[in-house]
């Protein structure tokens, strides 16, 4: 009896091997999901039945008896191709296959890879593969006998289908080999804790080395990959870690990989070190795909020669995964003009990838980039990237571009790592891919094969799913809609799968759903209304606007609208879903229009210099503007009122009024000081500076060494500057200029605003809590960086003297610019009072003159441009003033010929009365 039990146990211990071998040999004839699943169930039940008949002691004795014959590992020496094929086929755990020097080649063969353990949801559970050499066992060493004269594994050519070496086992050590002449070089599928060391791969049609299908915790050390991608330029990566989400096992079921196989996404914890990629790699030398985390690439040489630009292959390294570290590597452009940037961070949310799986928490540091094109950046992060950091990187030459604005150019407080990969033993198997139901109501159950926990859910209201152990029960309503319908039962566990439910219509009964009204109107006040729904089936209701709620009360839908405080009529849609779908259009009118008119300033004070300032006018109706006396003029552009004040050459102050007339009248009082001597220059250093980012609304950047602006949809950045003017008296201010130093970026437009509050702190300011600000009071164009800019803010300083002043700089273009902050140690923003620059950036001018200052004039100046020492004026009836672009007078004359020999080359404004024109001095 004991002998019989031992023999039964030996049979059980071989069941898994037998099942795999049966799948391998029977697949060409029996490629049927139900056949394979039922066979697995029979084997599992037989195992359970037999083992229950044995005591624990007998079981252990039988186990030792069965396994003792394979107690020690073997060294298998091979010297020809057939010996290598046999060794790979028959090797057992712990064996070492040692290759004599020479070339090993054979014909590529197609074989079948049993996928029941985790691919049960695919219609065809057996996927074909074509390779020259393959190994499926685990814990195997494959190496050359003589590392200085390594063995060569060769296919039939790079334009012929087939992997040169395909490994599907774990704990492999592949060392001291050359792999060449195949469509693909070395492929690791579902291989964990394997090491590739001292291997050269070249003359390959597509990718050289692919770490794929949940291969994880692998080490790639001292490999040399070159001359790959000969067959497909855009698919010829050097090393490719992970898979595109379109071929994930965890995908939506619409796409499959080559010949029907899908790949699990979790290719985690890959270490690539001490290796060389290139020359002549036609796609990216290194590609890290979405779904892969904890990849490290260090101490590698990555060359740019050969990168083709095909299929977006225009960088050395693409990062689409997470928690990646790129450190201590050297990148060479090699004169390749097809390289647009060295490292590209590409988020894949637009392709349906969840944020948690793509383009966040990536770190680039300690690398050297030899990039001969100045416009080639070290790294660029696309929109949607999160927490990308780059620091301590060297660019040769150093005057080229470094990073775009989505990359944090400083070292983070901590380098984060992701969670570990899931175990390779995980599997979930369903007996059927789908079920067809009749139109009547009912329920059915099926059992899945798994040793892991899982949850079930339905995506349709007419059916539900529940579980008891491994049994799933589906309940469904009758289908009286008149048409067939489909749904999906989703199973979520260590892997995710689903079964499809198709239900025909029930011809014996046709359901109808009727709503009493398909439209409803409310006034601007809050209100409710009920609409009757007639249906033989249950129904649900939903609404699409926050100001509206729709609920079910018996056979009625109760619709409630909140008060509409705006003047605009608003609409919403209520959807009733049962056996049919009906909609109710809801309209709510706005409030009655009430005329309002307001101005942002009721009084303004100016120094004696000629100056312009903008204020805002808010009105529900059209308005007009008048001013008196003649030394003040106005211009209106939309809601912006520009006030122009001419120079006061008298020693006494003077007053003027501006009247804004519409449905109401508003008066602005203007006071201008007399021409008094300056009492000396004063510099006010910035007291607090920071910037805010729209795409990171809760993050503070108060300790950054730069402040930045950019104007992008959902990705804008703005600078905030606070100055303490408590020691300044308005009467002592004759001029004030804001000094800024941009150091990274050019060809950028910026606007200047005044914040509506000074109640913010440098270390707490974020996009969410930033003070609001008024309209633009000045704008300028930066045509070059690394030099100071000065903007006249005399009136702002005078009107805010004795308190605090907060200025806001915003972007007027999509390009970004960075200014020095006080944390940088030098060249931070300052205000220069009574001692600023008198002739600011007139050559290669950057500060923009508003178009309404360049109005048509009845007088002319010539020659213009002018390279002489005199300027002739024709048609001017009043005194002529020549102003610099900050509005400060530099010359005045009542003569028709003016000596301009003292003017430096640049742009000037010539003014007579209320008319102006532009002068270019050469």
mmCIF file of N, CA and C in Angstrom, residues 153-165 178-186 199-209 224-232 235-238 277-282:
data_model
loop_
_atom_site.group_PDB
_atom_site.id
_atom_site.type_symbol
_atom_site.label_atom_id
_atom_site.label_comp_id
_atom_site.label_asym_id
_atom_site.label_seq_id
_atom_site.Cartn_x
_atom_site.Cartn_y
_atom_site.Cartn_z
ATOM 1 N N UNK A 153 26.798 33.588 -30.862
ATOM 2 C CA UNK A 153 25.485 33.076 -31.213
ATOM 3 C C UNK A 153 24.971 33.925 -32.366
ATOM 4 N N UNK A 154 24.691 33.291 -33.521
ATOM 5 C CA UNK A 154 24.360 34.032 -34.734
ATOM 6 C C UNK A 154 23.089 33.487 -35.361
ATOM 7 N N UNK A 155 22.223 34.420 -35.818
ATOM 8 C CA UNK A 155 21.066 34.039 -36.600
ATOM 9 C C UNK A 155 21.404 34.029 -38.078
ATOM 10 N N UNK A 156 20.348 33.956 -38.910
ATOM 11 C CA UNK A 156 20.544 33.889 -40.355
ATOM 12 C C UNK A 156 20.707 35.259 -40.992
ATOM 13 N N UNK A 157 20.460 36.336 -40.255
ATOM 14 C CA UNK A 157 20.595 37.684 -40.811
ATOM 15 C C UNK A 157 19.627 38.632 -40.148
ATOM 16 N N UNK A 158 19.973 39.925 -40.159
ATOM 17 C CA UNK A 158 19.130 40.899 -39.470
ATOM 18 C C UNK A 158 17.799 41.129 -40.160
ATOM 19 N N UNK A 159 17.641 40.684 -41.404
ATOM 20 C CA UNK A 159 16.393 40.882 -42.133
ATOM 21 C C UNK A 159 15.548 39.619 -42.171
ATOM 22 N N UNK A 160 15.874 38.647 -41.304
ATOM 23 C CA UNK A 160 15.146 37.385 -41.242
ATOM 24 C C UNK A 160 14.508 37.271 -39.859
ATOM 25 N N UNK A 161 13.217 36.846 -39.781
ATOM 26 C CA UNK A 161 12.520 36.741 -38.503
ATOM 27 C C UNK A 161 13.262 35.831 -37.543
ATOM 28 N N UNK A 162 13.238 36.186 -36.275
ATOM 29 C CA UNK A 162 13.781 35.308 -35.254
ATOM 30 C C UNK A 162 14.606 36.039 -34.223
ATOM 31 N N UNK A 163 14.419 35.663 -32.926
ATOM 32 C CA UNK A 163 15.285 36.139 -31.859
ATOM 33 C C UNK A 163 16.556 35.296 -31.897
ATOM 34 N N UNK A 164 17.705 35.899 -31.707
ATOM 35 C CA UNK A 164 18.929 35.096 -31.614
ATOM 36 C C UNK A 164 18.896 34.258 -30.335
ATOM 37 N N UNK A 165 18.524 34.858 -29.195
ATOM 38 C CA UNK A 165 18.437 34.123 -27.930
ATOM 39 C C UNK A 165 17.199 34.604 -27.192
ATOM 40 N N UNK A 178 28.967 36.891 -27.739
ATOM 41 C CA UNK A 178 28.610 37.801 -28.824
ATOM 42 C C UNK A 178 27.302 37.305 -29.412
ATOM 43 N N UNK A 179 26.329 38.223 -29.619
ATOM 44 C CA UNK A 179 25.021 37.897 -30.185
ATOM 45 C C UNK A 179 24.821 38.781 -31.407
ATOM 46 N N UNK A 180 24.530 38.166 -32.562
ATOM 47 C CA UNK A 180 24.425 38.965 -33.779
ATOM 48 C C UNK A 180 23.525 38.287 -34.805
ATOM 49 N N UNK A 181 23.229 39.060 -35.891
ATOM 50 C CA UNK A 181 22.562 38.549 -37.093
ATOM 51 C C UNK A 181 21.174 37.976 -36.803
ATOM 52 N N UNK A 182 20.294 38.777 -36.200
ATOM 53 C CA UNK A 182 18.917 38.360 -35.999
ATOM 54 C C UNK A 182 17.976 39.542 -36.110
ATOM 55 N N UNK A 183 16.664 39.258 -36.261
ATOM 56 C CA UNK A 183 15.683 40.344 -36.245
ATOM 57 C C UNK A 183 15.696 41.048 -34.905
ATOM 58 N N UNK A 184 15.846 40.274 -33.816
ATOM 59 C CA UNK A 184 16.029 40.815 -32.482
ATOM 60 C C UNK A 184 17.204 40.081 -31.850
ATOM 61 N N UNK A 185 17.877 40.734 -30.908
ATOM 62 C CA UNK A 185 19.063 40.142 -30.315
ATOM 63 C C UNK A 185 18.735 39.216 -29.165
ATOM 64 N N UNK A 186 18.713 39.744 -27.940
ATOM 65 C CA UNK A 186 18.457 38.975 -26.725
ATOM 66 C C UNK A 186 17.148 39.454 -26.124
ATOM 67 N N UNK A 199 28.619 41.167 -22.670
ATOM 68 C CA UNK A 199 27.988 40.653 -23.887
ATOM 69 C C UNK A 199 27.992 41.765 -24.934
ATOM 70 N N UNK A 200 28.340 41.411 -26.187
ATOM 71 C CA UNK A 200 28.291 42.344 -27.310
ATOM 72 C C UNK A 200 27.168 41.928 -28.240
ATOM 73 N N UNK A 201 26.344 42.920 -28.672
ATOM 74 C CA UNK A 201 25.195 42.654 -29.548
ATOM 75 C C UNK A 201 25.267 43.615 -30.730
ATOM 76 N N UNK A 202 25.220 43.065 -31.963
ATOM 77 C CA UNK A 202 25.272 43.938 -33.135
ATOM 78 C C UNK A 202 24.702 43.234 -34.351
ATOM 79 N N UNK A 203 24.571 43.983 -35.456
ATOM 80 C CA UNK A 203 23.966 43.504 -36.709
ATOM 81 C C UNK A 203 22.585 42.910 -36.440
ATOM 82 N N UNK A 204 21.688 43.742 -35.851
ATOM 83 C CA UNK A 204 20.352 43.322 -35.455
ATOM 84 C C UNK A 204 19.332 44.176 -36.215
ATOM 85 N N UNK A 205 18.214 43.554 -36.638
ATOM 86 C CA UNK A 205 17.214 44.264 -37.426
ATOM 87 C C UNK A 205 16.388 45.241 -36.636
ATOM 88 N N UNK A 206 16.043 44.891 -35.386
ATOM 89 C CA UNK A 206 15.247 45.784 -34.549
ATOM 90 C C UNK A 206 15.999 46.022 -33.239
ATOM 91 N N UNK A 207 15.365 45.837 -32.052
ATOM 92 C CA UNK A 207 16.046 46.159 -30.805
ATOM 93 C C UNK A 207 17.123 45.131 -30.487
ATOM 94 N N UNK A 208 18.176 45.603 -29.816
ATOM 95 C CA UNK A 208 19.280 44.723 -29.471
ATOM 96 C C UNK A 208 18.985 43.873 -28.250
ATOM 97 N N UNK A 209 18.485 44.485 -27.171
ATOM 98 C CA UNK A 209 18.195 43.781 -25.916
ATOM 99 C C UNK A 209 16.860 44.284 -25.413
ATOM 100 N N UNK A 224 27.933 45.903 -24.786
ATOM 101 C CA UNK A 224 28.271 46.793 -25.897
ATOM 102 C C UNK A 224 27.277 46.510 -27.006
ATOM 103 N N UNK A 225 26.381 47.478 -27.269
ATOM 104 C CA UNK A 225 25.352 47.304 -28.297
ATOM 105 C C UNK A 225 25.574 48.358 -29.375
ATOM 106 N N UNK A 226 25.674 47.923 -30.622
ATOM 107 C CA UNK A 226 25.882 48.856 -31.733
ATOM 108 C C UNK A 226 25.327 48.243 -33.013
ATOM 109 N N UNK A 227 25.121 49.073 -34.015
ATOM 110 C CA UNK A 227 24.643 48.637 -35.335
ATOM 111 C C UNK A 227 23.373 47.801 -35.209
ATOM 112 N N UNK A 228 22.345 48.410 -34.581
ATOM 113 C CA UNK A 228 21.045 47.761 -34.478
ATOM 114 C C UNK A 228 20.001 48.669 -35.115
ATOM 115 N N UNK A 229 18.810 48.108 -35.397
ATOM 116 C CA UNK A 229 17.759 48.849 -36.079
ATOM 117 C C UNK A 229 17.941 48.857 -37.583
ATOM 118 N N UNK A 230 18.683 47.876 -38.139
ATOM 119 C CA UNK A 230 18.933 47.867 -39.584
ATOM 120 C C UNK A 230 17.673 47.563 -40.391
ATOM 121 N N UNK A 231 16.717 46.904 -39.748
ATOM 122 C CA UNK A 231 15.501 46.512 -40.456
ATOM 123 C C UNK A 231 14.411 47.581 -40.351
ATOM 124 N N UNK A 232 14.244 48.168 -39.170
ATOM 125 C CA UNK A 232 13.238 49.205 -38.916
ATOM 126 C C UNK A 232 13.886 50.326 -38.125
ATOM 127 N N UNK A 235 12.303 51.407 -34.790
ATOM 128 C CA UNK A 235 12.115 50.368 -33.788
ATOM 129 C C UNK A 235 13.427 49.686 -33.457
ATOM 130 N N UNK A 236 14.540 50.372 -33.694
ATOM 131 C CA UNK A 236 15.853 49.791 -33.470
ATOM 132 C C UNK A 236 16.502 50.311 -32.211
ATOM 133 N N UNK A 237 15.850 50.152 -31.048
ATOM 134 C CA UNK A 237 16.438 50.620 -29.798
ATOM 135 C C UNK A 237 17.644 49.758 -29.418
ATOM 136 N N UNK A 238 18.569 50.373 -28.657
ATOM 137 C CA UNK A 238 19.676 49.598 -28.121
ATOM 138 C C UNK A 238 19.187 48.657 -27.042
ATOM 139 N N UNK A 277 26.471 52.194 -25.603
ATOM 140 C CA UNK A 277 25.401 52.091 -26.578
ATOM 141 C C UNK A 277 25.755 52.966 -27.776
ATOM 142 N N UNK A 278 25.903 52.354 -28.929
ATOM 143 C CA UNK A 278 26.280 53.053 -30.133
ATOM 144 C C UNK A 278 27.744 52.794 -30.451
ATOM 145 N N UNK A 279 28.134 53.121 -31.688
ATOM 146 C CA UNK A 279 27.383 53.941 -32.652
ATOM 147 C C UNK A 279 26.356 53.135 -33.444
ATOM 148 N N UNK A 280 25.625 53.848 -34.319
ATOM 149 C CA UNK A 280 24.737 53.275 -35.322
ATOM 150 C C UNK A 280 23.589 52.507 -34.697
ATOM 151 N N UNK A 281 22.937 53.131 -33.694
ATOM 152 C CA UNK A 281 21.661 52.645 -33.174
ATOM 153 C C UNK A 281 20.591 53.580 -33.742
ATOM 154 N N UNK A 282 19.651 53.028 -34.544
ATOM 155 C CA UNK A 282 18.791 53.890 -35.359
ATOM 156 C C UNK A 282 17.637 54.503 -34.578
#
